[in-house]
Amino acid sequence: MELKLQKAQHEYYEKLRFAPFPCETMRENIVPDSCGDIARIVDTTGVVCLTGRELTGDGRFCASGSVEASVLYIPEKEEGLRSLHFQIPFQCYGEGQGDSSCENLDIRGELRSIDTRVLNPRKVLTRANLVLYPTLCRPVSLSVCTGLAGEDGGSIQLLREQKQTRVTAGVREKEFTFTEELPLSPGRGGAEEILSTRVDVRGADSKLIGSKLVVKGFLSVSVLYRETGGRLGILQQELPFSQILEGNGFDEDCESEAAYRLVSLDCRVGSESAPDDACTLTLSVSLCTRVTVWKRLEIDFIADLYSTAANAVCQTEELEVSEDSQQSVRRQNVRELLETGSAVRSVVDTDISCGGAQLEGGEWKIPVWARCLYVDEGDQLGSVHREFTAVIPAELEGGGMDCEGEAACRGDVIANITPEGIELRFPVECAVTASRRRRCLCVAGGELEEENQDREPAPSLILRKMGEKERLWDVAKQYRATREGILSVNELADESQITPDRLLLIPRAR
């Protein structure tokens, strides 16, 4: 006879990370007629703007956008640094890593390297190498047995268990534009030309208030510009922002975290009311915020069953849950020497970027790209780049943990001039999410078999001790007794009072 079991349904999402895939893009660019011929390339910088993401019908990832490139150069027969600004479009695919049943595709772009070479005094070729990190959310519909539809006279014994897990409840996205007017220092000359612009976005807070998701963050801006007198100036500011997204369908006790992706970037001299104002820069940035919402899910299920009146056969399935979720931040101060090959007189600008963190041998390995723009003792502008790996101890509690790490340079970058070049000191932070994946068996179905009338009678009373790691449930199931009956006959309040040398009286159910 098949047992009728009650079932509970749980709906949520599972976040899937896939292997990163590379992308190379390049572009030839002509020097405008208003600019002089190129005598020497000093440096090239770029910012990844990702505008398109798609999961193709054959399961591939597709990412598209552009690299906003700035080529710094010294022109012939002119003094001072100049800049070429242009976009390098890209569209690339990650082969065979997708799943058509998934949704909420996200792709984060990372600029690994960018360089420019002169084809002739009026033409340059710029090449950029990117790495793209795709993630998806797979919908999960979990059905678990929680009880009996009919108690069958109380003969069916159920071993109920409960697991608490942290799951993704949903994802919300919103694209918005942030515009800010940035005044230059009144003690310096106004800006004649913007040479390069960098932005770094970091989230500060994310909360669910009523039916709204409120996110806050900071935009760190660094603008290198040439003043009207020819001097180089740099403007660095941290700008706060906030946004509100729809949060319908989520409970207020849910947790949330916001991530940001750059869509477009523009910085120009002047303001909206005074376009010719050389003492004001206007920054306009389009961002896409992606808010992931988590919830704590309590899953009640039947781990085992038997009958005191008949043989019971049950079907089981494996239930996998994520437990012991931990969030922490690991911080490491880094010191690295960038050799220049010539004596340095002053440092104009520094830039630190971090790649995807990988956990290897109990340590987080983080690729770091460092760049310095400097003036040597011959008053010549130069730049130096270096790629290296920062190592941060993982310090995880226990083994068997699933870990994710997001690294960034958070804090001031200190540049010290040495005889060999430039020594950089800066902090690297790695935000770590760790959880332990556990598998357990749960009952998926069951049936009662007819009793064999010819079987030999079993004794109605048994005396025995409990074995090592044996549960009272196991003993009761073996003899078709009940845990409550064994405790009552032996005058025990609960299972914790049973010692290894205790001889237990096992009353068999008739």
Coordinates of C-alpha atoms in Angstrom, one line a residue:
M1 CA 0.0 0.0 0.0
E2 CA 1.4 3.3 -1.0
L3 CA 1.8 5.9 1.7
K4 CA 0.2 9.3 1.1
L5 CA 2.7 11.9 2.0
Q6 CA 2.2 15.6 2.5
K7 CA 4.6 17.8 0.5
A8 CA 5.9 21.4 0.8
Q9 CA 7.1 23.4 -2.2
H10 CA 10.0 25.9 -2.0
E11 CA 10.8 28.3 -4.8
Y12 CA 14.1 30.1 -5.0
Y13 CA 17.2 30.7 -7.2
E14 CA 20.6 29.2 -7.3
K15 CA 23.5 31.4 -8.3
L16 CA 25.9 29.8 -10.9
R17 CA 29.4 31.1 -11.7
F18 CA 31.1 30.0 -14.9
A19 CA 34.6 30.1 -16.1
P20 CA 35.8 33.5 -17.4
F21 CA 36.4 33.9 -21.1
P22 CA 38.8 36.3 -22.8
C23 CA 38.2 39.0 -25.4
E24 CA 40.6 40.9 -27.6
T25 CA 39.6 44.0 -29.5
M26 CA 41.6 46.6 -31.4
R27 CA 41.1 49.7 -33.5
E28 CA 43.1 52.0 -35.8
N29 CA 42.6 55.7 -35.1
I30 CA 43.5 58.8 -37.1
V31 CA 44.9 61.8 -35.4
P32 CA 42.5 64.7 -35.9
D33 CA 43.7 67.5 -38.2
S34 CA 43.6 70.0 -35.3
C35 CA 46.3 68.0 -33.5
G36 CA 50.0 67.7 -34.3
D37 CA 51.8 64.6 -35.4
I38 CA 52.6 62.0 -32.8
A39 CA 56.3 62.1 -31.6
R40 CA 56.0 59.6 -28.8
I41 CA 53.3 57.6 -27.0
V42 CA 53.5 58.1 -23.2
D43 CA 50.6 55.9 -22.0
T44 CA 47.2 54.4 -22.8
T45 CA 44.4 53.9 -20.4
G46 CA 40.9 52.5 -20.8
V47 CA 37.6 51.8 -19.1
V48 CA 35.3 48.9 -19.9
C49 CA 31.7 49.9 -20.7
L50 CA 29.5 46.8 -21.0
T51 CA 26.2 47.6 -22.7
G52 CA 24.9 44.2 -23.9
R53 CA 24.5 40.7 -22.4
E54 CA 22.8 37.8 -23.9
L55 CA 22.4 34.0 -23.5
T56 CA 22.2 32.7 -27.0
G57 CA 20.0 29.8 -28.1
D58 CA 22.9 27.4 -28.2
G59 CA 23.8 28.2 -24.6
R60 CA 26.7 30.6 -25.3
F61 CA 27.4 33.8 -23.5
C62 CA 27.5 37.0 -25.6
A63 CA 28.9 40.3 -24.2
S64 CA 29.1 43.6 -26.1
G65 CA 30.2 47.1 -25.4
S66 CA 33.3 49.3 -25.8
V67 CA 36.6 50.2 -24.2
E68 CA 36.7 54.0 -23.6
A69 CA 40.4 54.6 -24.5
S70 CA 42.6 57.6 -23.9
V71 CA 46.0 57.7 -25.6
L72 CA 48.5 60.1 -24.0
Y73 CA 51.2 61.3 -26.4
I74 CA 53.7 64.0 -27.0
P75 CA 53.2 65.9 -30.3
E76 CA 55.9 67.0 -32.6
K77 CA 56.9 70.6 -32.6
E78 CA 54.6 71.2 -29.6
E79 CA 55.0 71.2 -25.8
G80 CA 52.9 69.4 -23.3
L81 CA 50.9 66.2 -23.1
R82 CA 48.0 65.6 -25.5
S83 CA 45.3 63.0 -25.6
L84 CA 43.3 61.0 -28.1
H85 CA 39.9 59.7 -27.0
F86 CA 37.9 57.1 -28.8
Q87 CA 35.9 53.9 -28.3
I88 CA 37.0 50.4 -29.2
P89 CA 33.9 48.3 -29.7
F90 CA 33.8 44.6 -28.8
Q91 CA 31.5 41.7 -29.1
C92 CA 32.6 38.3 -27.9
Y93 CA 31.3 34.9 -26.9
G94 CA 31.9 32.4 -24.2
E95 CA 31.5 29.0 -25.7
G96 CA 29.2 26.3 -24.4
Q97 CA 28.9 27.5 -20.8
G98 CA 25.2 28.6 -20.7
D99 CA 22.0 27.0 -19.7
S100 CA 18.8 27.9 -21.5
S101 CA 16.7 27.3 -18.3
C102 CA 18.6 30.0 -16.4
E103 CA 17.9 33.7 -16.2
N104 CA 19.2 36.9 -14.8
L105 CA 22.5 36.8 -16.8
D106 CA 25.2 39.1 -15.5
I107 CA 28.6 39.6 -17.1
R108 CA 31.4 41.7 -15.4
G109 CA 34.1 43.0 -17.7
E110 CA 37.8 43.5 -16.6
L111 CA 40.5 45.2 -18.6
R112 CA 43.6 43.1 -18.5
S113 CA 45.8 45.2 -20.7
I114 CA 45.7 48.0 -23.2
D115 CA 48.6 49.4 -25.4
T116 CA 49.1 51.6 -28.4
R117 CA 51.7 51.6 -31.1
V118 CA 52.3 54.3 -33.8
L119 CA 51.7 53.1 -37.4
N120 CA 52.7 56.5 -38.7
P121 CA 52.7 60.1 -37.2
R122 CA 49.0 60.4 -38.0
K123 CA 47.7 56.9 -37.2
V124 CA 47.8 54.6 -34.2
L125 CA 46.7 51.1 -33.4
T126 CA 45.3 50.4 -29.9
R127 CA 44.8 46.8 -28.7
A128 CA 42.8 45.9 -25.5
N129 CA 42.6 42.5 -23.8
L130 CA 39.5 41.9 -21.6
V131 CA 38.3 39.1 -19.3
L132 CA 34.6 38.6 -18.9
Y133 CA 33.1 36.9 -15.8
P134 CA 29.5 35.5 -16.4
T135 CA 27.0 34.5 -13.7
L136 CA 23.5 33.2 -14.0
C137 CA 20.6 32.4 -11.7
R138 CA 18.9 29.0 -12.1
P139 CA 15.3 28.7 -10.8
V140 CA 14.9 25.9 -8.3
S141 CA 11.5 24.3 -7.4
L142 CA 12.2 22.1 -4.4
S143 CA 9.5 19.6 -3.3
V144 CA 10.0 17.8 0.1
C145 CA 7.9 15.4 2.1
T146 CA 6.9 16.9 5.4
G147 CA 4.3 14.5 6.9
L148 CA 1.5 11.9 6.3
A149 CA -1.8 12.7 4.8
G150 CA -3.2 9.8 6.9
E151 CA -1.7 8.7 10.2
D152 CA -2.6 5.0 9.7
G153 CA -3.6 4.4 13.3
G154 CA -0.4 5.9 14.6
S155 CA 1.8 2.9 13.4
I156 CA 3.9 5.1 11.1
Q157 CA 6.9 6.6 12.8
L158 CA 8.5 9.7 11.2
L159 CA 12.0 11.1 11.7
R160 CA 11.6 14.8 11.0
E161 CA 14.6 17.1 10.5
Q162 CA 15.0 20.7 9.7
K163 CA 17.8 22.5 7.8
Q164 CA 18.3 26.2 7.5
T165 CA 19.9 27.5 4.3
R166 CA 20.6 30.9 2.6
V167 CA 19.2 31.1 -0.9
T168 CA 18.7 33.7 -3.6
A169 CA 15.2 35.0 -3.5
G170 CA 15.5 37.1 -6.6
V171 CA 17.4 39.8 -8.6
R172 CA 16.5 43.3 -9.5
E173 CA 18.3 45.6 -12.0
K174 CA 18.0 49.3 -12.8
E175 CA 20.0 51.5 -15.2
F176 CA 20.5 55.2 -14.2
T177 CA 22.6 58.2 -15.0
F178 CA 24.7 60.1 -12.5
T179 CA 25.8 63.7 -13.3
E180 CA 27.9 65.9 -11.2
E181 CA 29.7 69.3 -11.7
L182 CA 33.2 69.2 -10.3
P183 CA 34.9 72.5 -9.5
L184 CA 38.6 72.8 -9.9
S185 CA 40.9 74.2 -7.3
P186 CA 40.7 78.0 -7.5
G187 CA 44.4 78.4 -6.9
R188 CA 45.2 76.7 -10.2
G189 CA 44.5 77.4 -13.8
G190 CA 41.4 76.1 -15.5
A191 CA 41.4 73.0 -17.6
E192 CA 42.2 73.3 -21.3
E193 CA 42.0 69.5 -22.1
I194 CA 40.9 66.4 -20.3
L195 CA 43.5 63.8 -20.7
S196 CA 42.0 60.7 -19.0
T197 CA 39.1 59.8 -16.7
R198 CA 38.8 56.9 -14.4
V199 CA 35.9 55.9 -12.2
D200 CA 35.5 53.2 -9.6
V201 CA 32.1 52.3 -8.1
R202 CA 31.5 50.6 -4.8
G203 CA 28.4 49.8 -2.9
A204 CA 27.9 51.2 0.6
D205 CA 24.5 49.9 1.7
S206 CA 21.5 48.0 0.4
K207 CA 18.2 47.7 2.4
L208 CA 14.7 46.5 1.7
I209 CA 12.2 49.1 3.1
G210 CA 8.6 48.2 2.6
S211 CA 8.3 47.3 -1.1
K212 CA 11.4 49.3 -2.1
L213 CA 15.1 48.4 -2.4
V214 CA 17.2 51.4 -1.4
V215 CA 20.9 51.3 -2.4
K216 CA 23.7 53.7 -1.7
G217 CA 27.2 53.8 -3.0
F218 CA 30.2 56.0 -3.8
L219 CA 31.8 56.9 -7.2
S220 CA 35.5 57.5 -6.9
V221 CA 36.6 59.8 -9.7
S222 CA 40.1 60.6 -11.0
V223 CA 40.5 63.1 -13.8
L224 CA 43.9 64.0 -15.4
Y225 CA 43.8 67.3 -17.3
R226 CA 46.1 69.9 -18.8
E227 CA 45.8 73.4 -17.5
T228 CA 45.7 76.4 -19.8
G229 CA 49.3 77.2 -18.8
G230 CA 50.4 73.7 -19.8
R231 CA 50.8 72.2 -16.3
L232 CA 49.2 68.8 -15.5
G233 CA 46.5 68.7 -12.9
I234 CA 44.6 65.9 -11.3
L235 CA 41.2 66.0 -9.7
Q236 CA 40.2 63.2 -7.3
Q237 CA 36.8 63.1 -5.6
E238 CA 34.5 60.5 -4.0
L239 CA 30.8 61.2 -4.8
P240 CA 27.9 59.6 -3.0
F241 CA 24.8 58.5 -4.8
S242 CA 21.6 56.5 -4.0
Q243 CA 18.8 54.8 -6.0
I244 CA 15.5 53.2 -5.3
L245 CA 14.4 49.9 -7.0
E246 CA 11.1 48.0 -6.8
G247 CA 11.2 45.3 -4.2
N248 CA 7.8 43.7 -4.4
G249 CA 7.7 40.0 -3.5
F250 CA 10.4 40.2 -0.9
D251 CA 10.1 40.0 2.9
E252 CA 11.6 42.8 5.0
D253 CA 13.9 40.3 6.8
C254 CA 15.6 39.5 3.5
E255 CA 19.3 40.5 3.0
S256 CA 20.4 42.3 -0.2
E257 CA 23.7 43.4 -1.8
A258 CA 24.2 45.7 -4.8
A259 CA 26.8 45.4 -7.5
Y260 CA 27.4 48.0 -10.3
R261 CA 28.4 47.9 -13.9
L262 CA 29.6 50.8 -16.0
V263 CA 27.5 51.5 -19.1
S264 CA 28.9 54.8 -20.4
L265 CA 31.3 57.5 -19.2
D266 CA 31.7 61.1 -20.3
C267 CA 33.7 64.0 -18.8
R268 CA 34.0 67.4 -20.3
V269 CA 35.2 70.9 -19.5
G270 CA 32.5 73.4 -18.6
S271 CA 29.1 73.2 -16.9
E272 CA 25.5 73.1 -18.1
S273 CA 25.0 76.8 -17.4
A274 CA 28.4 77.8 -18.5
P275 CA 29.9 75.5 -21.2
D276 CA 33.0 77.7 -21.5
D277 CA 33.8 77.6 -17.8
A278 CA 37.3 76.2 -17.6
C279 CA 37.2 75.9 -13.8
T280 CA 34.4 73.3 -13.8
L281 CA 34.3 69.8 -15.1
T282 CA 31.0 67.9 -15.8
L283 CA 31.0 64.2 -15.2
S284 CA 28.2 62.0 -16.6
V285 CA 28.1 58.3 -15.8
S286 CA 25.5 55.7 -16.8
L287 CA 25.5 52.8 -14.4
C288 CA 23.5 49.6 -14.0
T289 CA 22.9 48.4 -10.5
R290 CA 22.1 44.8 -9.9
V291 CA 20.7 43.9 -6.5
T292 CA 20.7 40.3 -5.3
V293 CA 18.3 39.5 -2.5
W294 CA 18.8 36.6 -0.2
K295 CA 16.5 34.9 2.3
R296 CA 16.8 32.4 5.1
L297 CA 14.9 29.3 4.2
E298 CA 13.9 26.7 6.8
I299 CA 13.3 23.3 5.1
D300 CA 11.4 20.7 7.2
F301 CA 11.5 17.2 5.8
I302 CA 11.1 13.5 6.6
A303 CA 14.6 11.9 6.9
D304 CA 13.3 8.4 7.5
L305 CA 10.1 6.4 8.4
Y306 CA 9.0 2.9 9.4
S307 CA 5.9 1.2 10.6
T308 CA 5.4 -0.7 13.9
A309 CA 2.7 -2.8 12.3
A310 CA 4.2 -3.8 8.9
N311 CA 7.3 -3.7 6.8
A312 CA 7.8 -0.2 5.3
V313 CA 9.8 0.5 2.2
C314 CA 10.7 4.1 1.5
Q315 CA 12.3 5.8 -1.5
T316 CA 14.9 8.5 -0.7
E317 CA 16.5 11.3 -2.6
E318 CA 19.4 13.6 -1.9
L319 CA 18.8 17.1 -0.6
E320 CA 21.7 19.6 -0.9
V321 CA 21.7 22.7 1.2
S322 CA 24.1 25.6 1.9
E323 CA 24.8 26.0 5.6
D324 CA 27.0 28.1 7.9
S325 CA 27.1 31.1 5.5
Q326 CA 29.8 33.6 6.5
Q327 CA 30.6 37.1 5.1
S328 CA 33.9 38.7 5.9
V329 CA 36.5 41.1 4.5
R330 CA 40.2 40.2 4.3
R331 CA 42.6 43.0 4.1
Q332 CA 46.3 43.0 3.1
N333 CA 48.7 45.9 2.8
V334 CA 50.8 45.6 -0.4
R335 CA 54.2 47.0 -1.2
E336 CA 55.5 46.7 -4.7
L337 CA 58.4 48.3 -6.6
L338 CA 57.9 49.5 -10.2
E339 CA 61.3 49.9 -11.9
T340 CA 61.5 52.8 -14.3
G341 CA 64.9 52.5 -15.8
S342 CA 65.6 56.2 -15.2
A343 CA 65.6 58.5 -12.2
V344 CA 62.2 59.8 -11.2
R345 CA 61.6 63.4 -10.2
S346 CA 57.9 63.4 -9.4
V347 CA 54.8 61.1 -9.7
V348 CA 51.9 62.6 -11.6
D349 CA 49.3 59.8 -11.3
T350 CA 48.8 56.2 -10.0
D351 CA 46.3 53.6 -10.7
I352 CA 45.6 50.2 -9.1
S353 CA 43.1 47.7 -10.4
C354 CA 42.4 44.1 -9.1
G355 CA 41.2 41.1 -11.0
G356 CA 39.1 38.0 -10.0
A357 CA 40.2 36.4 -6.7
Q358 CA 41.0 32.7 -6.8
L359 CA 41.3 30.5 -3.7
E360 CA 44.3 28.3 -3.9
G361 CA 45.9 26.3 -1.1
G362 CA 44.2 28.3 1.7
E363 CA 45.1 31.7 0.2
W364 CA 43.4 34.2 -2.0
K365 CA 45.4 34.9 -5.1
I366 CA 44.5 38.3 -6.6
P367 CA 46.0 39.6 -9.9
V368 CA 46.9 43.3 -9.5
W369 CA 47.7 45.8 -12.2
A370 CA 49.7 48.9 -11.2
R371 CA 50.4 51.9 -13.3
C372 CA 52.3 55.1 -12.7
L373 CA 52.6 58.3 -14.8
Y374 CA 55.8 60.2 -13.8
V375 CA 58.3 62.9 -14.7
D376 CA 61.9 61.9 -14.9
E377 CA 64.9 64.1 -14.1
G378 CA 65.1 65.2 -17.7
D379 CA 61.5 66.6 -17.5
Q380 CA 60.2 63.9 -19.8
L381 CA 56.9 62.2 -19.1
G382 CA 57.0 58.4 -18.8
S383 CA 54.8 55.6 -17.6
V384 CA 55.4 52.2 -16.0
H385 CA 53.1 49.2 -15.7
R386 CA 53.4 46.1 -13.7
E387 CA 51.2 43.0 -13.2
F388 CA 51.7 40.9 -10.1
T389 CA 49.8 38.7 -7.6
A390 CA 48.7 39.8 -4.2
V391 CA 48.2 37.0 -1.6
I392 CA 45.8 37.2 1.3
P393 CA 45.4 34.3 3.8
A394 CA 41.9 32.8 3.6
E395 CA 41.5 32.1 7.3
L396 CA 38.4 29.9 6.8
E397 CA 36.8 28.1 9.7
G398 CA 36.8 24.4 8.8
G399 CA 37.2 22.7 5.5
G400 CA 34.8 21.8 2.7
M401 CA 33.7 25.4 2.2
D402 CA 32.4 26.9 -1.0
C403 CA 34.0 30.4 -1.3
E404 CA 33.6 33.4 -3.5
G405 CA 35.9 36.5 -3.3
E406 CA 35.7 40.0 -4.8
A407 CA 38.9 42.0 -4.6
A408 CA 39.5 45.8 -4.9
C409 CA 42.0 48.4 -3.9
R410 CA 40.2 50.3 -1.1
G411 CA 42.2 53.2 0.4
D412 CA 45.0 55.6 -0.4
V413 CA 47.9 54.7 -2.8
I414 CA 51.2 56.0 -1.5
A415 CA 54.0 56.4 -4.1
N416 CA 57.6 56.8 -2.9
I417 CA 60.4 57.6 -5.2
T418 CA 63.4 55.3 -4.9
P419 CA 66.7 55.0 -6.8
E420 CA 65.3 52.0 -8.7
G421 CA 61.9 53.6 -9.6
I422 CA 58.6 54.0 -7.7
E423 CA 57.6 52.0 -4.7
L424 CA 53.8 51.8 -4.3
R425 CA 52.0 51.0 -1.0
F426 CA 48.3 50.3 -1.0
P427 CA 45.6 48.2 0.7
V428 CA 43.8 45.3 -1.1
E429 CA 40.5 44.1 0.3
C430 CA 38.8 40.8 -0.5
A431 CA 35.1 40.5 0.3
V432 CA 34.6 36.8 1.0
T433 CA 31.3 34.8 1.1
A434 CA 31.8 31.3 2.3
S435 CA 29.3 28.5 2.9
R436 CA 29.3 24.8 3.5
R437 CA 27.4 22.5 1.1
R438 CA 25.8 19.6 2.9
R439 CA 24.0 16.6 1.5
C440 CA 21.4 14.6 3.4
L441 CA 18.8 12.0 2.5
C442 CA 15.1 12.7 2.6
V443 CA 12.1 10.5 2.0
A444 CA 10.5 10.9 -1.4
G445 CA 7.9 8.2 -1.1
G446 CA 7.0 4.9 0.6
E447 CA 4.8 1.9 0.8
L448 CA 3.7 -0.8 3.3
E449 CA 4.3 -4.4 2.5
E450 CA 1.9 -7.2 3.5
E451 CA 3.1 -9.2 6.5
N452 CA 4.3 -12.8 6.0
Q453 CA 1.9 -14.9 8.1
D454 CA 4.4 -17.7 8.3
R455 CA 7.2 -15.7 9.9
E456 CA 8.6 -16.8 13.2
P457 CA 7.3 -14.9 16.3
A458 CA 9.8 -12.4 17.8
P459 CA 10.3 -11.9 21.5
S460 CA 8.1 -9.1 22.9
L461 CA 11.0 -7.8 25.1
I462 CA 14.6 -7.2 24.3
L463 CA 17.6 -6.1 26.4
R464 CA 20.5 -4.4 24.7
K465 CA 22.9 -1.5 24.8
M466 CA 23.1 1.3 22.2
G467 CA 26.1 1.0 19.9
E468 CA 28.7 3.7 19.2
K469 CA 27.1 6.5 17.0
E470 CA 23.8 4.7 17.1
R471 CA 20.7 6.7 17.6
L472 CA 17.6 5.8 19.6
W473 CA 15.7 6.0 16.3
D474 CA 17.9 3.3 14.8
V475 CA 17.2 1.0 17.8
A476 CA 13.4 1.6 17.7
K477 CA 13.3 1.1 13.9
Q478 CA 15.1 -2.2 14.2
Y479 CA 12.6 -3.7 16.6
R480 CA 9.5 -1.9 15.4
A481 CA 9.3 -0.1 18.7
T482 CA 8.9 3.6 19.3
R483 CA 11.3 6.1 20.8
E484 CA 8.7 7.3 23.2
G485 CA 7.9 3.7 24.4
I486 CA 11.6 2.9 25.0
L487 CA 12.1 6.1 27.0
S488 CA 9.0 5.5 29.1
V489 CA 9.8 1.9 29.9
N490 CA 13.3 2.8 31.0
E491 CA 12.1 5.8 33.0
L492 CA 14.2 8.3 30.9
A493 CA 13.2 11.9 30.1
D494 CA 15.2 12.1 26.8
E495 CA 17.8 10.4 24.7
S496 CA 20.7 12.4 26.2
Q497 CA 20.4 10.4 29.5
I498 CA 21.4 7.1 27.8
T499 CA 24.9 6.1 28.6
P500 CA 27.0 3.6 26.5
D501 CA 26.9 1.1 29.3
R502 CA 23.1 1.4 30.0
L503 CA 21.2 -1.7 29.3
L504 CA 17.9 -0.7 27.7
L505 CA 14.6 -2.6 27.8
I506 CA 13.1 -2.5 24.3
P507 CA 9.3 -3.2 24.3
R508 CA 8.3 -4.4 20.8
A509 CA 5.0 -3.1 19.4
R510 CA 2.4 -5.8 19.0

